[in-house]
mmCIF file of C-alpha atoms in Angstrom:
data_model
loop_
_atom_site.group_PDB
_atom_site.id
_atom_site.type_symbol
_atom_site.label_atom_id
_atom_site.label_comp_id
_atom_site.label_asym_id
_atom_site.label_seq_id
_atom_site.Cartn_x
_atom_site.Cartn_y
_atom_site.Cartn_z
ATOM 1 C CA UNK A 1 -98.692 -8.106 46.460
ATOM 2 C CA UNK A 2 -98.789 -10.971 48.850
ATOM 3 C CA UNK A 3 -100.201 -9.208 52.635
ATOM 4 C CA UNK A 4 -100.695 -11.834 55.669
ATOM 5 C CA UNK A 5 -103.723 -10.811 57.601
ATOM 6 C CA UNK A 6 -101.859 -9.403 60.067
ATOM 7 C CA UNK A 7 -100.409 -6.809 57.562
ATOM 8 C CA UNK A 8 -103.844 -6.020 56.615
ATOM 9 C CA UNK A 9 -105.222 -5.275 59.437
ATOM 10 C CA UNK A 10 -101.692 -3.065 60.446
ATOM 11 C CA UNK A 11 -102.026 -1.153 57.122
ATOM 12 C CA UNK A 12 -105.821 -0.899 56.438
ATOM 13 C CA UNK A 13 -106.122 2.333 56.599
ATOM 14 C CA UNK A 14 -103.599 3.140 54.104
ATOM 15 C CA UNK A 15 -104.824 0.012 51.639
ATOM 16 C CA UNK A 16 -108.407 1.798 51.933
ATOM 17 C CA UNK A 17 -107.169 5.067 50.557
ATOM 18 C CA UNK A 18 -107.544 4.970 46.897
ATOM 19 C CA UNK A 19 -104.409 7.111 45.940
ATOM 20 C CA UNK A 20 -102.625 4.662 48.290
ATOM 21 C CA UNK A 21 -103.810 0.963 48.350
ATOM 22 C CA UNK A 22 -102.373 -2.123 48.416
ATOM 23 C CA UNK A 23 -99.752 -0.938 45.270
ATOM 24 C CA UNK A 24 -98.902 2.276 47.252
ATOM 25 C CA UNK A 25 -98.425 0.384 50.224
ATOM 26 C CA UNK A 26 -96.579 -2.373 48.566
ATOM 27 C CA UNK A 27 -94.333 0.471 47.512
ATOM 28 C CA UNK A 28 -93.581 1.328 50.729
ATOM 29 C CA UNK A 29 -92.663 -1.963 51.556
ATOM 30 C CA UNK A 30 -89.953 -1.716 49.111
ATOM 31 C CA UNK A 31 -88.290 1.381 49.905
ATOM 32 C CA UNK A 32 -85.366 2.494 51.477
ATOM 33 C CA UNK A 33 -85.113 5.494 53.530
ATOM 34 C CA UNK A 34 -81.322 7.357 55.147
ATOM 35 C CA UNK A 35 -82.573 9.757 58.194
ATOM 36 C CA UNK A 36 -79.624 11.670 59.470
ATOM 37 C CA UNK A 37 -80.084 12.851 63.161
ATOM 38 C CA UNK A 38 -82.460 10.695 65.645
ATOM 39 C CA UNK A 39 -83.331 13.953 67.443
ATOM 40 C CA UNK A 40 -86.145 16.653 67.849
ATOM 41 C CA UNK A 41 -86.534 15.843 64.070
ATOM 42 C CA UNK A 42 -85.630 12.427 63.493
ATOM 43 C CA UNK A 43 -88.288 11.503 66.380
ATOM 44 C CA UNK A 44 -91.142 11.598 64.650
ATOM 45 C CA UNK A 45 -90.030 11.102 61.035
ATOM 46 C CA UNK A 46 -88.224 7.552 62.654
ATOM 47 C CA UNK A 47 -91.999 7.002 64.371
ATOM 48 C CA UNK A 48 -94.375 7.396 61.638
ATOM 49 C CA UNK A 49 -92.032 6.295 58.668
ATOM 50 C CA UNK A 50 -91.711 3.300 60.934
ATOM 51 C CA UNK A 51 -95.720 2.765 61.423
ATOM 52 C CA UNK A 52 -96.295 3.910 57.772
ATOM 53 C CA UNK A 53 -94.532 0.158 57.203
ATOM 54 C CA UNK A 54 -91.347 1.827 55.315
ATOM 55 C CA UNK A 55 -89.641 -1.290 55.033
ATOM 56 C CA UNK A 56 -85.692 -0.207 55.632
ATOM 57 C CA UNK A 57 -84.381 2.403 57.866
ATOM 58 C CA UNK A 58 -81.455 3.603 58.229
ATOM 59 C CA UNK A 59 -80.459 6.254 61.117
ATOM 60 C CA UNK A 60 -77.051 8.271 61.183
ATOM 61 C CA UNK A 61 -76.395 9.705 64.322
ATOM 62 C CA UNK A 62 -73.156 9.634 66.884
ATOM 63 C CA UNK A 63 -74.696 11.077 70.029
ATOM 64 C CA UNK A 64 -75.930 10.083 73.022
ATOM 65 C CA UNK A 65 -79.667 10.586 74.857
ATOM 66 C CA UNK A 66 -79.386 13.717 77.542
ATOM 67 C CA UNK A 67 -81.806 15.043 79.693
ATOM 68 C CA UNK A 68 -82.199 17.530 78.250
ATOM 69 C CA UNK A 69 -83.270 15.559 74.780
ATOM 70 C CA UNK A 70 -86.521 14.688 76.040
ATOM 71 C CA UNK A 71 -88.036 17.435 75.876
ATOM 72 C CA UNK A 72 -88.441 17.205 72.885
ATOM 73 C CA UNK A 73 -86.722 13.776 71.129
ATOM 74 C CA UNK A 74 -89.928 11.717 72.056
ATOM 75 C CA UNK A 75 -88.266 8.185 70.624
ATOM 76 C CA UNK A 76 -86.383 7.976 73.699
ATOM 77 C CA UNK A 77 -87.068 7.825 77.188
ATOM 78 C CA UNK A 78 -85.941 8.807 80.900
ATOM 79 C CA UNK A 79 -84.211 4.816 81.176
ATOM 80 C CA UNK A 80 -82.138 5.990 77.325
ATOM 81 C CA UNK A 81 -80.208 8.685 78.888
ATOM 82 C CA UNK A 82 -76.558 7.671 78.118
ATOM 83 C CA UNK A 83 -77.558 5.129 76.106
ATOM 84 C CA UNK A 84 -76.906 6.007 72.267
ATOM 85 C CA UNK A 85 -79.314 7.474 70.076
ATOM 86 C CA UNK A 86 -79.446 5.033 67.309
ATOM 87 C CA UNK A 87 -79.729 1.878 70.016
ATOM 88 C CA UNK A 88 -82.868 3.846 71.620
ATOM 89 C CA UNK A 89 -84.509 4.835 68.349
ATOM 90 C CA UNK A 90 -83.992 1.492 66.655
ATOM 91 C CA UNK A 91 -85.101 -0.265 70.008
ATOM 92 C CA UNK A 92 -88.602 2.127 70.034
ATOM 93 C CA UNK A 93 -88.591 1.310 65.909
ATOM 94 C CA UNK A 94 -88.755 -2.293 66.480
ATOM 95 C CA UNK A 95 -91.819 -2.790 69.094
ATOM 96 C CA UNK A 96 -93.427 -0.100 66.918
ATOM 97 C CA UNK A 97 -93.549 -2.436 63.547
ATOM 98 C CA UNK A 98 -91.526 -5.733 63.518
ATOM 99 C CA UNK A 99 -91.908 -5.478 59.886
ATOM 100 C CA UNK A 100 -89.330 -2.573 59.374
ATOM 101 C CA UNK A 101 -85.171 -3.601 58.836
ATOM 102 C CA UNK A 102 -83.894 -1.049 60.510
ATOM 103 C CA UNK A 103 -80.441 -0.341 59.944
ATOM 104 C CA UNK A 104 -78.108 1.890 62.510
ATOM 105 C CA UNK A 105 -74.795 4.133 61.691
ATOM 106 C CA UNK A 106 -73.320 5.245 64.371
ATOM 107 C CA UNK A 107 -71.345 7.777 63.048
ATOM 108 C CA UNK A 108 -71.308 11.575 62.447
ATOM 109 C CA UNK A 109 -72.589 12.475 58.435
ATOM 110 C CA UNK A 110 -69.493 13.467 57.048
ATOM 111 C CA UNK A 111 -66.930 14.123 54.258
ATOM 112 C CA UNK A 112 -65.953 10.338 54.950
ATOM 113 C CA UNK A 113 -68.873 8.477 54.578
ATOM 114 C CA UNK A 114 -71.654 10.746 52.664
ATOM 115 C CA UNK A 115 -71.841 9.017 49.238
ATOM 116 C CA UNK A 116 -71.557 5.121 51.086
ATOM 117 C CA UNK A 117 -74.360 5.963 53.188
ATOM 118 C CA UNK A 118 -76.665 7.421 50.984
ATOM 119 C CA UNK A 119 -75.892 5.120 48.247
ATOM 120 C CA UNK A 120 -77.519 2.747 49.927
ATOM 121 C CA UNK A 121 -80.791 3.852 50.196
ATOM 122 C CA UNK A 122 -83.892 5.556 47.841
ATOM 123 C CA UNK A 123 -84.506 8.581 49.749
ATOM 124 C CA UNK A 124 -82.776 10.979 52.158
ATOM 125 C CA UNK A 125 -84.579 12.423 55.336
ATOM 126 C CA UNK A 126 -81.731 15.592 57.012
ATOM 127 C CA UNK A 127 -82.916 15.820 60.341
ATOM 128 C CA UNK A 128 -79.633 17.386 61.403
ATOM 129 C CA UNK A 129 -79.044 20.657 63.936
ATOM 130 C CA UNK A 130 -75.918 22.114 62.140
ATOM 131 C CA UNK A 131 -75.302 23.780 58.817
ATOM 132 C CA UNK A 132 -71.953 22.071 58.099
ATOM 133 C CA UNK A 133 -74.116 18.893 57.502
ATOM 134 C CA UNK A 134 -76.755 20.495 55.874
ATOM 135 C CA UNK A 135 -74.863 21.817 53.145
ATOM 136 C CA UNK A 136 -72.728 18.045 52.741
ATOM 137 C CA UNK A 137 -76.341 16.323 53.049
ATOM 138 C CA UNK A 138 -77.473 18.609 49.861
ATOM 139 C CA UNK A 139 -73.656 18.360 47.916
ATOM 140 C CA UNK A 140 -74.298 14.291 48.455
ATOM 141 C CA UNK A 141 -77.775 13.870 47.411
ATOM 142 C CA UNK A 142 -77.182 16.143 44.412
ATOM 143 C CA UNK A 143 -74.165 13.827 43.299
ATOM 144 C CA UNK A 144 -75.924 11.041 44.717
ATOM 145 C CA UNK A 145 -79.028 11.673 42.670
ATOM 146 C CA UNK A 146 -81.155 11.165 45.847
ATOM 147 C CA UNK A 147 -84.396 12.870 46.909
ATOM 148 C CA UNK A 148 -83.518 14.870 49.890
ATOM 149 C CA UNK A 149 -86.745 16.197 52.286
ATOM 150 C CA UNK A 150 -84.909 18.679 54.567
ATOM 151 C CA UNK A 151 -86.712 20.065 57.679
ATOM 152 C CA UNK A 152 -85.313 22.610 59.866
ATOM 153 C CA UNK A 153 -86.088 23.997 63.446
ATOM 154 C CA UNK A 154 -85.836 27.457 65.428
ATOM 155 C CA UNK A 155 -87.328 28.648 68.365
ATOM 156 C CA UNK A 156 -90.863 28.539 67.464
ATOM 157 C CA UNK A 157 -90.508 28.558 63.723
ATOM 158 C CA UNK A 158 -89.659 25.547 61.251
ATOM 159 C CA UNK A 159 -89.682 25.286 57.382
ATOM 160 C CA UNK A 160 -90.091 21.904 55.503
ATOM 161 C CA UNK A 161 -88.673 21.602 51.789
ATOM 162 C CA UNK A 162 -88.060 18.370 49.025
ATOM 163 C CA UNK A 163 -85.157 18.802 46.726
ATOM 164 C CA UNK A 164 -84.606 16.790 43.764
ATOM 165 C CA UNK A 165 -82.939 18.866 41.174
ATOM 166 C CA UNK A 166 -81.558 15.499 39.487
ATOM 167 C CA UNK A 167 -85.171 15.390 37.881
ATOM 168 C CA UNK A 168 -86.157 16.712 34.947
ATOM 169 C CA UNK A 169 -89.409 19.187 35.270
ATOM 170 C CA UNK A 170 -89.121 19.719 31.175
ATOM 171 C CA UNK A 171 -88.164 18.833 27.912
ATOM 172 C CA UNK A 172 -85.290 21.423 28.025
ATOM 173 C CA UNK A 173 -83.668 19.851 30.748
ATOM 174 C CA UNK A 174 -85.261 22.272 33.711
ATOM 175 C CA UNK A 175 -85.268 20.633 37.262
ATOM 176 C CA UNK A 176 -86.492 21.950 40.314
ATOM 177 C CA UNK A 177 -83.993 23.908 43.395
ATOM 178 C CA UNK A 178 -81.371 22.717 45.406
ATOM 179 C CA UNK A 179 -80.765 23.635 49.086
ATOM 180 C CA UNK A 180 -77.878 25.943 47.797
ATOM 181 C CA UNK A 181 -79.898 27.632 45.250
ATOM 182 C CA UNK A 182 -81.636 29.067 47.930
ATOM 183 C CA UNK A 183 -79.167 29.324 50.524
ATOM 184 C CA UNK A 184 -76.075 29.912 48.696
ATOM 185 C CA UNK A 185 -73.498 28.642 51.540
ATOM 186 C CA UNK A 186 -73.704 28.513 55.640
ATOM 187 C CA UNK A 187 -73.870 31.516 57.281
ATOM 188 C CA UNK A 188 -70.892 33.148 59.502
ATOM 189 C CA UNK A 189 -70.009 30.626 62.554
ATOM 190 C CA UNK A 190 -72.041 32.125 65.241
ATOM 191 C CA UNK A 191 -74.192 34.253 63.351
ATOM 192 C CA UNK A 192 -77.303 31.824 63.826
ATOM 193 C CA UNK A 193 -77.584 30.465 67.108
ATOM 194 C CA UNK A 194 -78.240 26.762 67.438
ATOM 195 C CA UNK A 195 -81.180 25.372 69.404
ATOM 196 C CA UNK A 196 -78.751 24.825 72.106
ATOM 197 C CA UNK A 197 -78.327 28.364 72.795
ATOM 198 C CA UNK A 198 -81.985 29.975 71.341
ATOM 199 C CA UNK A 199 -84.107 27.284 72.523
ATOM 200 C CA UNK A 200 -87.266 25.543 70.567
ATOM 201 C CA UNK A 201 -90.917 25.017 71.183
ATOM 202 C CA UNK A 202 -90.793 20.939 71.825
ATOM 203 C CA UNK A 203 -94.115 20.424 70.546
ATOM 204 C CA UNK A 204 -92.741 22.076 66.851
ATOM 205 C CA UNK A 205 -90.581 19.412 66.367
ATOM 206 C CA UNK A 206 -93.230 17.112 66.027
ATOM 207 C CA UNK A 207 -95.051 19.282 63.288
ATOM 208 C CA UNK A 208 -92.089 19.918 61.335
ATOM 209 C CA UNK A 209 -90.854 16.052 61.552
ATOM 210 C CA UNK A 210 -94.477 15.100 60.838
ATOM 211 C CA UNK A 211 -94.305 17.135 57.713
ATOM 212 C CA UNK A 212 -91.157 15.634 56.438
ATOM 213 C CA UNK A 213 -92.563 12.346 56.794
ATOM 214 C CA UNK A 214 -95.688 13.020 55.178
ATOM 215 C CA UNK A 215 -93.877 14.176 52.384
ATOM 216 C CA UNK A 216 -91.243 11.305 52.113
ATOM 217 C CA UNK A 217 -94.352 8.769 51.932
ATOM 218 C CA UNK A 218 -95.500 11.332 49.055
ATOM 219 C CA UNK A 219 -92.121 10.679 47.211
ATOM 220 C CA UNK A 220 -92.061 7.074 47.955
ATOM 221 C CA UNK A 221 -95.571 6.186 46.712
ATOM 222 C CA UNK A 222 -95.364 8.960 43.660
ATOM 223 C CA UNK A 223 -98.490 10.753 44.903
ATOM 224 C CA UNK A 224 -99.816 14.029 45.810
ATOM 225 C CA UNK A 225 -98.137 16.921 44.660
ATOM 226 C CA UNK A 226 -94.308 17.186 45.272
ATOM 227 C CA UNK A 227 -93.061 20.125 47.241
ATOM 228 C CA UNK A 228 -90.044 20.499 45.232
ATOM 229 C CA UNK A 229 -90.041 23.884 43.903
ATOM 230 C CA UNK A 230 -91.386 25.238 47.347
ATOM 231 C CA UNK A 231 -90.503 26.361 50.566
ATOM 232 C CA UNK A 232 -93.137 25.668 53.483
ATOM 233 C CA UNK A 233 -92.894 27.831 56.536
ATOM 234 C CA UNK A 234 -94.362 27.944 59.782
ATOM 235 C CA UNK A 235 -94.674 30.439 62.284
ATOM 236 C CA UNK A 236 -95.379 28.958 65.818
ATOM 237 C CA UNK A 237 -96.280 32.101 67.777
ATOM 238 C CA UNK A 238 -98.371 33.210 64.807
ATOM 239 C CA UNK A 239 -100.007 29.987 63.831
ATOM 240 C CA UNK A 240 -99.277 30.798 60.229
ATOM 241 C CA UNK A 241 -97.795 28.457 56.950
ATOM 242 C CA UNK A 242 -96.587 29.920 54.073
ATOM 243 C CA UNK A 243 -95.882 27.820 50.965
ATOM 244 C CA UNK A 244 -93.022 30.231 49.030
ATOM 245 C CA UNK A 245 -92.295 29.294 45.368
ATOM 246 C CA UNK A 246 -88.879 28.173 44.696
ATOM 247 C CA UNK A 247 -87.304 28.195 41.119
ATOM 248 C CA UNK A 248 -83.478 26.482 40.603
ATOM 249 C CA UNK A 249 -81.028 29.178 40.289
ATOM 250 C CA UNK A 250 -78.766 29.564 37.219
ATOM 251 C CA UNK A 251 -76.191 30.732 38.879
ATOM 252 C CA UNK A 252 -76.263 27.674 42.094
ATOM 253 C CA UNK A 253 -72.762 26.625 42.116
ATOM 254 C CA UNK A 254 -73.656 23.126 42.591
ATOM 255 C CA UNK A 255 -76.981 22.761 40.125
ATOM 256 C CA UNK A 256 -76.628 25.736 38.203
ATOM 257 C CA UNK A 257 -75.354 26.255 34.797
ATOM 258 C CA UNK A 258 -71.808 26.942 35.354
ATOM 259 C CA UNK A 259 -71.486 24.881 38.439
ATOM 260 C CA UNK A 260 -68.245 25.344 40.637
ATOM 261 C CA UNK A 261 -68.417 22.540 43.181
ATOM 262 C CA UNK A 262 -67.782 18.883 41.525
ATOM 263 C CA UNK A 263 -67.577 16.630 44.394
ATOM 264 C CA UNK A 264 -67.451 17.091 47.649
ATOM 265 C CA UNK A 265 -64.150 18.190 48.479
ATOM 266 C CA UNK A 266 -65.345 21.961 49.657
ATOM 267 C CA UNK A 267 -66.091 20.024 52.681
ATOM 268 C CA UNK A 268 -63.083 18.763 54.066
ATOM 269 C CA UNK A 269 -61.737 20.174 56.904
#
């Protein structure tokens, strides 16, 4: 581990903690990370991943910056509306930490390029709005074999959760959940309204995005206790977490013992 002073001093209070130091932060360095969505979400994971020194980044996203973004999408700014999400967030990524390679896709997460984009990188980040993607960002990371940290936004409520069910928890061969073994597949178009139409508490998505990124740095470094295996949920009005347990379910027909998805061809249109 070879820092220049400058690093140092950018870093020290990471290299000072002793779970971290210089070989935790080194580690970061190294790692690659595939955040789909530079939204309410991808905001702050894109911000602190970035000032956590991650050192690639790659962002998925087709869309452009609104108006009506900033209340809540705090990596862009009034001068980014019309301007494409991934220029803005890589833009804000760079003056942030000039050590990061930041890599942008502008493309919608789909049946086309899931497995080439996360492929490519150590970790997945789903930042995304729909359940369509959802669903194709758990199929790919399952037969990817990535570490997905999935983070999810409502109104005032938001949940957090890591899936890695391509580790082994036990000598048997038992791994942790899946996103489909606990929900099984999307829900009836229209039946959950999108933030578009409910609304959400701005302010949440930092929290929830903070989480995610907390966690990812976790994962990346190998400290801490994993949240695999759990579901954390938060309750805006109430000010409340909950931490459910999560076991894999034998019967998830992606993970589970008799799986019947095996590749990704439920998702084409």
């Amino acid at each position: 581990m070879d820092f220049t002073e400058q690093q140092v001093n950018r870093y020290a209070r990471h290299i000072l903690l002793k779970e971290v130091g210089g070989e935790g932060q080194q580690k970061l360095f190294d790692s690659k990370v595939l955040i789909i969505g530079a939204g309410g979400l991808g905001s702050p994971l894109l911000l602190y991943l970035a000032a956590a020194g991650v050192g690639t980044i790659g962002i998925v996203d087709d869309d452009v910056v609104d108006l009506s973004n900033l209340q809540r999408q705090v990596i862009h700014t009034t001068d980014d509306i019309g301007r494409f999400k991934i220029e803005s967030a890589a833009a804000t990524v760079r003056a942030i930490n000039p050590d990061v390679n930041i890599f942008t896709h502008k493309a919608r997460f789909d049946l086309s390029n899931a497995m080439g984009l996360i492929n490519k990188y150590d970790l997945v980040a789903d930042g995304s709005d729909n359940f369509s993607t959802r669903f194709l960002v758990n199929d790919a990371c399952y037969f990817g074999q990535k570490t997905l940290v999935s983070g999810a936004i409502l109104r005032f409520d938001g949940q957090v959760a890591t899936f890695k069910p391509h580790v082994h928890t036990d000598d048997e061969g038992g791994h942790g959940p899946c996103y489909r073994c606990i929900f099984r597949e999307p829900p009836p178009e229209g039946q959950v309204p999108s933030c578009a139409q409910a609304g959400v508490l701005g302010a949440l998505c930092g929290l929830i995005g903070s989480m995610q990124a907390s966690e990812i740095l976790k994962e990346l470094m190998g400290i801490g206790e994993s949240l695999s295996g759990s579901l954390m949920i938060y309750d805006g009005l109430g000010s409340t977490f909950r931490k459910i347990k999560v076991k894999n379910d034998p019967g998830c027909p992606i993970c589970g013992d008799q799986p019947k998805i095996k590749d990704l061809s439920i998702h084409a249109a």
